[in-house]
Coordinates of C-alpha atoms and ligand atoms in Angstrom, one line a residue:
M25 CA 10.1 -1.6 -39.1
K26 CA 10.2 2.0 -38.0
T27 CA 13.0 4.1 -36.5
V28 CA 12.3 6.4 -33.6
F29 CA 12.5 9.3 -36.0
E30 CA 10.0 7.8 -38.4
A31 CA 7.6 7.0 -35.6
L32 CA 7.9 10.6 -34.2
K33 CA 7.4 12.1 -37.7
W34 CA 4.3 10.1 -38.3
A35 CA 2.8 10.9 -34.9
S36 CA 3.6 14.6 -35.1
S37 CA 1.7 15.1 -38.4
Y38 CA -1.1 12.7 -37.4
L39 CA -1.7 14.7 -34.3
A40 CA -1.3 18.1 -36.0
E41 CA -3.9 17.0 -38.7
A42 CA -6.5 16.6 -35.8
G43 CA -5.5 20.0 -34.4
R44 CA -3.6 18.6 -31.5
D45 CA -0.2 19.9 -30.2
R46 CA 2.7 18.3 -32.2
N47 CA 4.9 18.3 -29.1
A48 CA 2.7 15.7 -27.6
A49 CA 4.3 13.1 -29.9
E50 CA 7.7 13.7 -28.3
I51 CA 6.3 13.5 -24.7
L52 CA 4.4 10.3 -25.5
L53 CA 7.3 8.6 -27.2
A54 CA 9.8 9.6 -24.5
N55 CA 7.3 8.2 -22.0
Q56 CA 6.9 4.9 -23.9
L57 CA 10.6 4.4 -24.2
K58 CA 11.2 5.6 -20.6
M59 CA 13.7 8.2 -21.8
E60 CA 14.5 11.8 -21.1
R61 CA 13.9 14.1 -24.1
S62 CA 17.6 14.5 -24.8
K63 CA 18.1 10.7 -24.9
L64 CA 15.2 10.4 -27.3
L65 CA 16.7 12.9 -29.7
A66 CA 20.0 11.0 -29.6
S67 CA 18.2 7.7 -30.4
F68 CA 16.6 8.9 -33.7
H69 CA 18.2 6.1 -35.8
D70 CA 17.3 3.3 -33.5
V71 CA 14.8 0.8 -34.7
M72 CA 11.7 0.5 -32.5
H73 CA 10.6 -2.8 -31.0
D74 CA 7.2 -3.8 -32.2
R75 CA 5.8 -3.8 -28.7
D76 CA 6.9 -0.1 -28.1
L77 CA 5.7 0.9 -31.5
F78 CA 2.3 -0.6 -31.0
A79 CA 1.8 0.9 -27.5
F80 CA 3.0 4.3 -28.8
Q81 CA 0.6 4.2 -31.7
K82 CA -2.2 3.4 -29.2
A83 CA -1.2 6.4 -27.0
V84 CA -1.1 8.7 -30.0
E85 CA -4.6 7.5 -31.0
R86 CA -5.9 8.2 -27.5
H87 CA -4.5 11.8 -27.5
R88 CA -5.8 12.3 -31.0
S89 CA -9.2 11.5 -29.7
G90 CA -8.8 14.1 -27.0
V91 CA -7.4 12.4 -23.9
P92 CA -5.0 14.8 -22.3
V93 CA -1.3 13.7 -22.6
Q94 CA -0.9 13.8 -18.8
Y95 CA -3.7 11.2 -18.3
I96 CA -1.9 8.9 -20.8
T97 CA 1.5 9.3 -19.2
G98 CA 0.0 9.5 -15.7
K99 CA 2.1 12.4 -14.6
E100 CA 2.6 16.2 -14.6
Q101 CA 5.3 18.4 -13.3
F102 CA 4.4 21.0 -10.6
Y103 CA 6.8 23.3 -8.9
G104 CA 9.7 21.1 -10.0
R105 CA 8.2 17.8 -8.7
E106 CA 6.4 15.0 -10.5
F107 CA 2.7 14.4 -9.5
A108 CA 0.8 11.4 -10.5
V109 CA -2.5 12.3 -12.2
N110 CA -5.5 10.5 -13.4
E111 CA -9.0 11.2 -14.7
H112 CA -10.2 11.9 -11.1
V113 CA -8.1 14.9 -10.7
L114 CA -7.5 18.2 -12.5
I115 CA -4.1 18.3 -14.1
P116 CA -2.2 20.9 -12.1
R117 CA -1.7 24.2 -14.1
P118 CA 1.3 26.5 -14.2
E119 CA -0.9 29.4 -12.9
T120 CA -1.4 27.4 -9.7
E121 CA 2.4 27.4 -9.1
E122 CA 2.0 31.1 -8.7
V123 CA -0.7 30.5 -6.0
V124 CA 1.9 28.5 -4.0
E125 CA 4.4 31.2 -4.5
A126 CA 1.9 33.9 -3.3
V127 CA 1.2 31.8 -0.1
L128 CA 5.0 31.4 0.6
S129 CA 5.7 35.1 0.2
E130 CA 2.6 36.3 2.0
I131 CA 3.1 34.1 5.1
D132 CA 6.5 35.7 5.8
R133 CA 4.9 39.2 5.5
V134 CA 1.6 38.5 7.4
F135 CA 3.1 36.3 10.1
P136 CA 6.7 37.4 10.6
G137 CA 8.7 35.3 12.9
A138 CA 9.1 31.6 13.0
E139 CA 6.0 30.2 14.9
P140 CA 4.4 27.2 13.3
L141 CA 1.3 27.9 11.2
S142 CA -1.6 25.6 10.2
A143 CA -2.5 25.7 6.5
V144 CA -5.5 24.1 4.8
D145 CA -5.8 23.5 1.0
I146 CA -9.5 23.2 0.1
G147 CA -10.3 21.0 -3.0
T148 CA -6.8 19.6 -3.2
G149 CA -7.2 17.4 -6.4
S150 CA -3.8 15.8 -7.1
G151 CA -2.5 17.4 -3.9
A152 CA -0.3 19.8 -5.9
I153 CA -0.8 22.8 -3.6
A154 CA -0.8 21.0 -0.2
V155 CA 2.1 18.8 -1.0
T156 CA 4.2 21.6 -2.4
L157 CA 3.5 23.9 0.6
A158 CA 4.3 21.1 3.0
L159 CA 7.7 20.5 1.3
E160 CA 8.6 24.2 0.7
S161 CA 7.9 25.6 4.1
K162 CA 9.0 24.2 7.4
R163 CA 6.6 26.4 9.3
L164 CA 3.4 25.0 7.9
S165 CA 1.5 22.1 9.1
V166 CA -0.7 21.2 6.2
C167 CA -4.2 19.7 5.9
A168 CA -6.0 19.1 2.6
T169 CA -9.6 18.4 1.7
D170 CA -11.6 17.3 -1.2
I171 CA -15.2 16.2 -1.8
S172 CA -13.9 13.4 -4.2
T173 CA -12.6 10.4 -2.4
E174 CA -10.8 9.3 -5.6
A175 CA -9.0 12.7 -5.6
L176 CA -8.0 12.3 -2.0
A177 CA -6.6 8.8 -2.7
T178 CA -4.5 10.3 -5.6
A179 CA -3.3 13.2 -3.4
S180 CA -2.4 11.1 -0.5
A181 CA -0.4 8.7 -2.7
N182 CA 1.4 11.8 -4.1
A183 CA 2.2 13.1 -0.6
E184 CA 3.5 9.7 0.4
R185 CA 5.7 9.3 -2.7
L186 CA 7.1 12.8 -2.4
G187 CA 7.7 12.5 1.3
A188 CA 5.2 15.3 2.4
D189 CA 3.5 15.3 5.7
V190 CA -0.1 16.2 4.9
E191 CA -3.3 15.3 6.7
F192 CA -6.2 14.5 4.3
V193 CA -9.8 14.9 5.2
S194 CA -12.8 14.4 3.0
G195 CA -15.9 16.6 2.9
D196 CA -17.8 19.6 1.4
L197 CA -15.7 22.8 1.4
L198 CA -15.1 23.9 4.9
Q199 CA -17.4 21.4 6.6
P200 CA -14.5 19.0 7.5
L201 CA -12.9 21.8 9.5
M202 CA -16.1 22.9 11.2
R203 CA -16.9 19.3 12.1
E204 CA -13.6 18.9 13.9
N205 CA -13.5 22.4 15.2
K206 CA -10.2 23.0 13.4
K207 CA -8.9 26.5 12.8
G208 CA -6.5 27.5 10.0
D209 CA -4.0 30.4 9.9
V210 CA -3.7 30.0 6.1
I211 CA -6.7 29.0 3.9
V212 CA -5.8 28.3 0.3
S213 CA -8.0 27.1 -2.5
N214 CA -8.3 26.6 -6.2
P215 CA -12.0 25.8 -6.3
P216 CA -13.9 25.1 -9.5
Y217 CA -14.5 28.6 -10.9
I218 CA -15.5 28.1 -14.5
S219 CA -19.1 29.2 -15.2
V220 CA -21.6 27.0 -17.0
E221 CA -21.4 29.3 -20.0
E222 CA -17.7 29.4 -20.1
M223 CA -17.5 25.6 -20.0
Q224 CA -18.8 25.6 -23.6
S225 CA -15.7 27.5 -24.8
L226 CA -13.1 25.2 -23.3
S227 CA -11.2 22.8 -25.5
D228 CA -12.6 19.3 -25.8
V229 CA -9.3 18.0 -24.2
V230 CA -10.3 19.8 -21.0
R231 CA -14.1 19.8 -21.2
L232 CA -14.7 16.1 -22.0
H233 CA -11.8 14.6 -20.0
E234 CA -11.0 16.5 -16.8
P235 CA -13.5 16.0 -14.0
V236 CA -16.5 18.3 -14.4
G237 CA -16.7 18.7 -10.7
A238 CA -13.2 20.1 -10.7
L239 CA -13.8 22.7 -13.4
T240 CA -17.2 24.2 -12.9
D241 CA -19.4 25.2 -10.0
G242 CA -22.4 24.5 -12.2
A243 CA -23.4 28.2 -11.9
D244 CA -21.8 31.6 -12.4
G245 CA -18.3 30.6 -11.4
L246 CA -18.5 32.5 -8.1
R247 CA -20.6 30.0 -6.1
F248 CA -17.7 28.6 -4.0
Y249 CA -16.2 32.0 -3.2
K250 CA -19.7 33.1 -1.9
R251 CA -19.8 30.0 0.3
F252 CA -16.3 30.7 1.6
M253 CA -17.3 34.3 2.6
E254 CA -20.1 32.9 4.8
E255 CA -18.2 29.9 6.2
L256 CA -14.7 31.4 6.7
P257 CA -15.3 33.1 10.1
E258 CA -16.0 29.7 11.6
V259 CA -12.6 28.2 10.6
I260 CA -10.1 30.9 11.1
A261 CA -7.9 31.9 14.0
D262 CA -7.7 35.6 15.1
Q263 CA -6.1 36.5 11.9
A264 CA -5.9 34.5 8.7
L265 CA -4.3 34.7 5.3
V266 CA -6.7 33.6 2.6
V267 CA -5.4 32.9 -0.9
F268 CA -7.7 31.9 -3.8
E269 CA -7.0 31.1 -7.4
I270 CA -9.6 32.9 -9.5
G271 CA -10.7 33.2 -13.1
W272 CA -9.2 36.1 -15.0
T273 CA -12.6 38.0 -15.1
Q274 CA -13.3 37.5 -11.4
G275 CA -10.9 39.9 -9.7
G276 CA -13.4 42.7 -9.2
A277 CA -16.1 40.4 -7.9
L278 CA -13.7 38.9 -5.3
R279 CA -12.5 42.3 -4.2
D280 CA -16.1 43.4 -3.7
M281 CA -17.0 40.2 -1.8
F282 CA -14.2 40.6 0.7
R283 CA -15.0 44.3 1.2
R284 CA -18.6 43.4 2.0
F285 CA -18.1 40.4 4.2
F286 CA -14.8 41.4 5.8
P287 CA -14.7 45.3 5.8
N288 CA -11.4 45.5 7.6
S289 CA -9.7 43.0 5.4
E290 CA -6.7 43.9 3.3
V291 CA -7.2 42.5 -0.2
Q292 CA -4.8 42.2 -3.2
V293 CA -5.6 40.9 -6.6
K294 CA -2.5 39.6 -8.4
K295 CA -1.9 38.9 -12.0
D296 CA -0.4 35.7 -13.4
I297 CA 2.6 35.6 -15.9
N298 CA 0.1 36.2 -18.7
G299 CA -0.9 39.5 -17.1
K300 CA -4.3 38.3 -16.1
D301 CA -6.0 38.6 -12.7
R302 CA -5.4 35.1 -11.2
I303 CA -4.8 35.2 -7.4
V304 CA -6.6 37.0 -4.5
C305 CA -4.8 37.3 -1.2
A306 CA -6.7 38.6 1.7
V307 CA -5.8 39.1 5.3
I308 CA -8.9 38.8 7.4
G309 CA -10.0 38.6 11.1
Q310 CA -12.9 36.8 12.7
N311 CA -14.6 40.2 13.1
G312 CA -14.0 41.3 9.6
Ligands
LIG22 N1 -6.1 22.0 -6.0 C1 -5.9 21.3 -7.2 C2 -5.1 22.1 -8.2 O1 -5.0 23.3 -8.0 O2 -4.6 21.6 -9.2 C3 -7.3 20.9 -7.8 C4 -8.2 22.1 -8.0 S1 -9.7 21.7 -8.9 C5 -9.9 23.3 -9.8 C6 -10.9 21.8 -7.7 C7 -11.0 20.7 -6.7 O3 -12.1 20.9 -5.8 C8 -11.4 19.3 -7.3 O4 -10.4 18.4 -6.9 C9 -12.8 19.0 -6.8 O5 -13.0 17.6 -6.6 C10 -12.8 19.7 -5.5 N2 -14.2 20.1 -5.1 C11 -15.2 20.4 -5.9 N3 -16.3 20.7 -5.1 C12 -15.9 20.6 -3.8 C13 -16.5 20.8 -2.6 N4 -17.8 21.1 -2.5 N5 -15.8 20.7 -1.4 C14 -14.5 20.3 -1.5 N6 -13.8 20.1 -2.7 C15 -14.5 20.3 -3.8
LIG23 N1 -7.4 26.7 -14.7 C1 -8.3 25.7 -15.1 C2 -8.7 25.7 -16.5 O1 -8.2 26.6 -17.2 C3 -9.6 25.8 -14.2 C4 -9.4 25.5 -12.8 C5 -10.5 25.9 -12.0 O2 -11.7 26.0 -12.3 N2 -10.2 26.2 -10.8 O3 -9.3 24.9 -17.1

């Protein structure tokens, strides 16, 4: 027999021993008991049912062995909404909420007025960016792509559950747009940007459990941006807003790439809440 408090105490120290975050215990227990955190704290003296205790112990073991908490609970919050996640998609990060914010503020500046705009999210993963944009802006008609069909299935289920109108297309980078001769006013992407070397320094929770093809480009971390530079002219209207999430060391490289490929573009590198370069916004035209 164990109370909620005892189960939590056991799990916190068991996880901390293995170098995991203690708070994970609370998240896993609240998930198992289908309770909000506040309710969990008010239930400390309740005795746990064997079935719940057993399932909770199993979840704690999984996280101790490195499985991200979000893959165990099957969900993550993004921009105030709950997204389903699984091992086929990157767990959406708080930095990426700032990418969405950048798109929303830049569209008003770059395209003043109220005319409808088409936006494309390349490499949508869980659908976090595309779904959020569709729900936050009435002006945007949103299309999302991924090379992983499992990711697309996850993203489209998220769109449906959250009531977002997003069109999903599968394919390699901008190929799906080129294939259908589609043009975008807004191109947004959080592509895999971790270099092969940097992969080694990631925590095992990320490195061994999130999809490799969502994290690294298998090269220097800049491979997808270089491809974008070459392919973008084929998929943009007269003027386009391009917003990329980038690694914190990549700001200078991205600025240089835009200058070289689109000499007339206006480029800004923005920092995330941790003060690190994280977002590039560029206004480009077909002729640079
Ligand atoms: N947009 C999501 C987010 O911000 O949470 C996921 C971003 S994750 C860093 C990169 C995504 O790009 C993955 O879902 C991966 O499957 C996809 N991807 C990788 N290579 C691709 C390619 N060549 N063409 C299209 N998508 C690709
Ligand atoms: N931000 C992710 C991480 O820190 C990486 C996402 C990406 O490569 N686009 O693991």
